[in-house]
């Protein structure tokens, strides 16, 4: 059974460009959460989706958007990239979003570098 | 969302020494989770604590949840080089909010 898969693994973009990051949760998991992790810091919550509905949003600008598809996979979109958007973007999968003692399962992340 | 503070930010120990990281919140937490992230890796779930005063053990790791459910700790007995990594606590309500983590390095 595949774990959480994220693509691409690495990405280099120029300031002002747009980026789309993809995540496929564990089979059977209906919730996906996105996190941004800057080097040396803890993961910062961006979005949570459950059953294709946005369940939570962190303190990120409107340049960040996301969606969840009928197969529960998800995309994170970032417009007008800034140098400060350079980070590891993590996708976390869970059955329902409330974890029920099982915790989140994270993907290996997408390392985004903005130059 | 819930905000959690972790201390210390860094901890360097000699192999065999003990290690403790603390997590504190200004508000009561419904539950708290702990994760470990190895260098270059992604966070891996360790445990969830739900009940006031709860204590759970995983081999050399002991996790505690405070009586007021506002703080938690992770204690590692007799550290090994395989314990190296950053340990995060995360407060879980409708979404998961992570602390800044404690980075543990172990000298052989």
Coordinates of N, CA, C and O in Angstrom, one line a residue, chain B residues 10-107:
Chain B
X10 N 17.4 23.8 21.0 CA 18.5 22.9 20.6 C 18.9 22.1 21.9 O 18.9 22.7 23.0
X11 N 19.4 20.9 21.7 CA 19.9 20.2 22.8 C 21.0 19.2 22.3 O 20.7 18.4 21.4
X12 N 22.2 19.4 22.8 CA 23.3 18.5 22.4 C 23.7 17.7 23.6 O 24.0 18.2 24.7
X13 N 23.7 16.3 23.5 CA 24.0 15.5 24.6 C 25.0 14.4 24.2 O 25.2 14.2 23.0
X14 N 25.7 13.9 25.2 CA 26.6 12.8 25.0 C 25.8 11.5 24.9 O 24.8 11.4 25.7
X15 N 26.1 10.6 24.1 CA 25.4 9.3 24.0 C 25.3 8.7 25.4 O 26.3 8.6 26.1
X16 N 24.1 8.3 25.7 CA 23.9 7.7 27.0 C 23.3 8.6 28.0 O 22.7 8.2 29.0
X17 N 23.3 9.9 27.7 CA 22.7 10.9 28.6 C 21.2 10.9 28.3 O 20.7 10.5 27.2
X18 N 20.4 11.5 29.2 CA 19.0 11.7 29.0 C 18.7 13.0 28.3 O 19.5 13.9 28.3
X19 N 17.5 13.1 27.7 CA 17.1 14.2 27.0 C 15.6 14.5 27.3 O 14.8 13.5 27.3
X20 N 15.2 15.7 27.4 CA 13.8 16.1 27.6 C 13.5 17.3 26.8 O 14.3 18.3 26.8
X21 N 12.3 17.3 26.2 CA 11.8 18.5 25.5 C 10.4 18.8 26.1 O 9.7 17.9 26.4
X22 N 10.1 20.1 26.1 CA 8.9 20.5 26.8 C 8.0 21.3 25.8 O 8.5 22.1 25.0
X23 N 6.7 21.2 25.9 CA 5.8 21.8 25.1 C 4.7 22.5 25.9 O 4.2 21.9 26.9
X24 N 4.5 23.8 25.7 CA 3.6 24.5 26.5 C 2.6 25.3 25.7 O 2.9 25.9 24.6
X25 N 1.3 25.4 26.2 CA 0.3 26.1 25.6 C -0.4 27.1 26.6 O -0.5 26.7 27.8
X26 N -0.8 28.2 26.2 CA -1.5 29.1 27.0 C -3.0 28.7 27.2 O -3.7 29.2 28.1
X27 N -3.5 27.8 26.4 CA -4.9 27.4 26.4 C -4.9 25.9 26.6 O -3.9 25.2 26.3
X28 N -6.0 25.4 27.1 CA -6.2 23.9 27.3 C -6.3 23.2 25.9 O -6.9 23.7 25.0
X29 N -5.5 22.1 25.8 CA -5.5 21.4 24.6 C -6.4 20.2 24.6 O -6.5 19.5 25.6
X30 N -7.1 19.9 23.5 CA -7.9 18.7 23.5 C -7.0 17.5 23.4 O -7.3 16.5 24.1
X31 N -5.9 17.5 22.7 CA -5.0 16.5 22.7 C -3.7 17.0 22.2 O -3.6 18.1 21.6
X32 N -2.6 16.2 22.3 CA -1.3 16.7 21.8 C -0.6 15.5 21.1 O -0.8 14.3 21.6
X33 N 0.1 15.8 20.0 CA 0.8 14.7 19.3 C 2.3 15.1 19.3 O 2.6 16.2 19.4
X34 N 3.1 14.0 19.2 CA 4.5 14.2 19.1 C 5.0 13.5 17.8 O 4.6 12.4 17.4
X35 N 5.9 14.2 17.1 CA 6.5 13.8 15.9 C 8.0 13.9 15.9 O 8.6 14.7 16.6
X36 N 8.7 13.0 15.1 CA 10.1 13.1 15.0 C 10.5 13.3 13.5 O 9.9 12.6 12.7
X37 N 11.4 14.2 13.3 CA 11.8 14.5 11.9 C 13.4 14.3 11.9 O 14.1 15.1 12.5
X38 N 13.8 13.3 11.2 CA 15.2 13.1 11.0 C 15.8 14.1 10.0 O 15.0 14.7 9.2
X39 N 17.1 14.5 10.1 CA 17.6 15.4 9.2 C 17.4 15.0 7.7 O 17.6 13.9 7.3
X40 N 16.8 15.9 7.0 CA 16.5 15.7 5.6 C 15.2 14.9 5.3 O 14.9 14.6 4.2
X41 N 14.5 14.6 6.4 CA 13.3 13.7 6.3 C 12.1 14.5 6.5 O 12.1 15.8 6.5
X42 N 11.0 13.8 6.8 CA 9.7 14.4 7.0 C 9.2 14.0 8.4 O 9.7 13.0 9.0
X43 N 8.3 14.7 9.0 CA 7.8 14.4 10.3 C 7.2 13.0 10.3 O 6.4 12.7 9.4
X44 N 7.5 12.2 11.4 CA 6.9 10.9 11.5 C 6.2 10.9 12.9 O 6.7 11.2 13.9
X45 N 4.9 10.4 12.9 CA 4.1 10.4 14.1 C 4.7 9.4 15.1 O 5.0 8.3 14.8
X46 N 4.7 9.9 16.4 CA 5.2 9.1 17.4 C 4.0 8.6 18.3 O 3.9 7.4 18.6
X47 N 3.3 9.6 18.8 CA 2.2 9.3 19.8 C 1.2 10.4 19.9 O 1.5 11.5 19.6
X48 N 0.0 10.1 20.4 CA -1.0 11.1 20.8 C -1.3 10.9 22.2 O -1.5 9.8 22.7
X49 N -1.5 12.0 22.9 CA -1.9 12.0 24.3 C -3.2 12.8 24.4 O -3.4 13.8 23.8
X50 N -4.2 12.2 25.1 CA -5.5 12.8 25.2 C -6.0 13.1 26.6 O -6.6 14.2 26.8
X51 N -5.7 12.3 27.5 CA -6.2 12.4 28.9 C -5.3 13.2 29.8 O -4.1 13.2 29.7
X52 N -5.9 14.0 30.7 CA -5.2 14.8 31.7 C -4.3 13.9 32.5 O -4.7 12.8 33.0
X53 N -3.0 14.2 32.6 CA -2.0 13.4 33.4 C -1.6 12.2 32.7 O -0.8 11.4 33.3
X54 N -1.9 12.0 31.5 CA -1.6 10.7 30.8 C -0.1 10.6 30.6 O 0.6 11.5 30.4
X55 N 0.4 9.3 30.8 CA 1.8 9.0 30.6 C 1.8 7.8 29.7 O 1.2 6.8 29.9
X56 N 2.6 7.9 28.6 CA 2.8 6.7 27.7 C 4.3 6.5 27.5 O 5.0 7.4 27.5
X57 N 4.6 5.2 27.3 CA 6.0 4.9 27.1 C 6.2 4.1 25.8 O 5.3 3.3 25.4
X58 N 7.3 4.4 25.1 CA 7.7 3.6 23.9 C 9.1 3.4 24.1 O 10.0 4.2 23.8
X59 N 9.4 2.2 24.6 CA 10.8 1.8 24.8 C 11.5 2.9 25.7 O 11.2 3.0 26.9
X60 N 12.5 3.6 25.2 CA 13.2 4.6 26.0 C 12.5 5.9 26.0 O 13.0 6.9 26.6
X61 N 11.4 6.1 25.3 CA 10.7 7.4 25.2 C 9.5 7.4 26.2 O 8.7 6.4 26.2
X62 N 9.4 8.4 27.0 CA 8.3 8.6 27.9 C 7.6 9.9 27.6 O 8.3 11.0 27.5
X63 N 6.3 9.9 27.3 CA 5.5 11.0 27.0 C 4.6 11.3 28.1 O 3.9 10.4 28.7
X64 N 4.4 12.6 28.5 CA 3.5 13.0 29.5 C 2.6 14.2 29.1 O 3.1 15.0 28.3
X65 N 1.4 14.1 29.5 CA 0.5 15.2 29.3 C 0.1 15.8 30.7 O -0.2 15.1 31.6
X66 N 0.2 17.1 30.8 CA 0.0 17.8 32.1 C -1.4 17.6 32.6 O -2.4 17.4 31.8
X67 N -1.6 17.8 33.9 CA -2.9 17.7 34.5 C -3.9 18.7 34.0 O -5.1 18.4 33.8
X68 N -3.4 19.9 33.7 CA -4.2 20.9 33.1 C -4.4 20.8 31.6 O -5.1 21.7 31.0
X69 N -3.7 19.9 31.0 CA -3.7 19.7 29.5 C -3.2 21.0 28.8 O -3.7 21.3 27.8
X70 N -2.2 21.6 29.4 CA -1.6 22.8 28.8 C -0.2 22.6 28.5 O 0.5 23.4 27.9
X71 N 0.4 21.5 29.0 CA 1.8 21.2 28.7 C 2.0 19.7 28.5 O 1.2 18.9 29.0
X72 N 3.1 19.4 27.9 CA 3.5 18.0 27.6 C 5.0 18.0 27.6 O 5.7 19.0 27.4
X73 N 5.5 16.7 27.8 CA 7.0 16.5 27.7 C 7.3 15.2 27.0 O 6.5 14.3 27.1
X74 N 8.4 15.2 26.4 CA 9.0 13.9 25.9 C 10.4 13.7 26.5 O 11.2 14.6 26.4
X75 N 10.6 12.6 27.1 CA 11.8 12.3 27.8 C 12.4 11.0 27.1 O 11.7 10.0 26.9
X76 N 13.7 11.1 26.7 CA 14.4 10.0 26.2 C 15.5 9.6 27.2 O 16.3 10.4 27.6
X77 N 15.4 8.3 27.6 CA 16.4 7.8 28.5 C 17.6 7.2 27.7 O 17.4 6.5 26.7
X78 N 18.8 7.5 28.2 CA 20.0 6.9 27.6 C 20.0 7.1 26.1 O 19.9 6.1 25.3
X79 N 20.2 8.3 25.6 CA 20.1 8.6 24.2 C 21.1 7.8 23.4 O 22.2 7.4 23.9
X80 N 20.7 7.5 22.2 CA 21.5 6.8 21.2 C 21.7 7.7 20.0 O 20.9 8.6 19.7
X81 N 22.7 7.4 19.1 CA 22.8 8.2 17.9 C 21.6 8.2 17.0 O 21.4 9.1 16.2
X82 N 20.9 7.1 17.1 CA 19.7 7.0 16.2 C 18.6 7.9 16.7 O 17.6 8.1 16.0
X83 N 18.7 8.5 17.9 CA 17.7 9.5 18.4 C 17.8 10.8 17.7 O 17.0 11.7 17.9
X84 N 18.9 11.1 17.0 CA 19.2 12.4 16.4 C 18.0 12.8 15.5 O 17.4 12.0 14.8
X85 N 17.6 14.1 15.6 CA 16.5 14.6 14.8 C 15.9 15.7 15.6 O 16.3 16.2 16.6
X86 N 14.8 16.2 15.0 CA 14.0 17.3 15.6 C 12.7 16.7 16.1 O 12.0 16.1 15.3
X87 N 12.4 17.0 17.3 CA 11.1 16.5 17.9 C 10.1 17.6 18.0 O 10.4 18.7 18.6
X88 N 9.0 17.4 17.5 CA 7.9 18.4 17.4 C 6.7 18.0 18.3 O 6.3 16.8 18.2
X89 N 6.1 18.9 19.0 CA 4.8 18.6 19.5 C 3.8 19.3 18.6 O 4.2 20.3 17.9
X90 N 2.6 18.9 18.6 CA 1.6 19.5 17.7 C 0.2 19.4 18.4 O -0.2 18.4 19.0
X91 N -0.4 20.5 18.5 CA -1.7 20.6 19.1 C -2.8 20.4 18.1 O -2.8 21.0 17.0
X92 N -3.7 19.5 18.4 CA -4.7 19.1 17.4 C -6.1 19.5 17.9 O -6.6 19.0 18.8
X93 N -6.7 20.4 17.2 CA -8.2 20.7 17.3 C -8.8 20.4 16.0 O -8.9 19.2 15.6
X94 N -9.2 21.3 15.3 CA -9.7 21.0 13.9 C -8.6 20.9 12.9 O -8.8 20.3 11.9
X95 N -7.5 21.5 13.2 CA -6.3 21.3 12.4 C -5.1 21.2 13.3 O -5.2 21.4 14.5
X96 N -3.9 20.8 12.8 CA -2.8 20.5 13.6 C -1.8 21.6 13.5 O -1.4 22.0 12.4
X97 N -1.4 22.2 14.7 CA -0.5 23.3 14.7 C 0.8 22.8 15.4 O 0.7 22.3 16.6
X98 N 1.9 22.9 14.8 CA 3.2 22.4 15.3 C 4.0 23.5 16.1 O 3.9 24.7 15.7
X99 N 4.7 23.0 17.1 CA 5.7 23.8 17.8 C 6.9 24.0 16.9 O 7.0 23.4 15.8
X100 N 7.8 24.8 17.3 CA 9.0 25.1 16.6 C 10.0 23.9 16.6 O 11.0 23.9 15.8
X101 N 9.8 23.0 17.5 CA 10.7 21.8 17.6 C 11.9 22.0 18.5 O 12.4 23.1 18.7
X102 N 12.4 20.8 18.9 CA 13.7 20.8 19.6 C 14.6 19.9 18.8 O 14.3 18.7 18.6
X103 N 15.7 20.5 18.5 CA 16.7 19.7 17.6 C 17.7 19.0 18.6 O 18.4 19.7 19.3
X104 N 17.7 17.7 18.5 CA 18.6 16.9 19.3 C 19.8 16.4 18.5 O 19.6 15.8 17.4
X105 N 21.0 16.7 19.0 CA 22.2 16.1 18.4 C 22.8 15.2 19.5 O 22.8 15.6 20.7
X106 N 23.4 14.1 19.1 CA 24.0 13.1 20.1 C 25.4 12.9 19.7 O 25.7 12.5 18.6
X107 N 26.3 13.1 20.6 CA 27.8 12.9 20.4 C 28.1 11.4 20.8 O 27.8 11.1 21.9

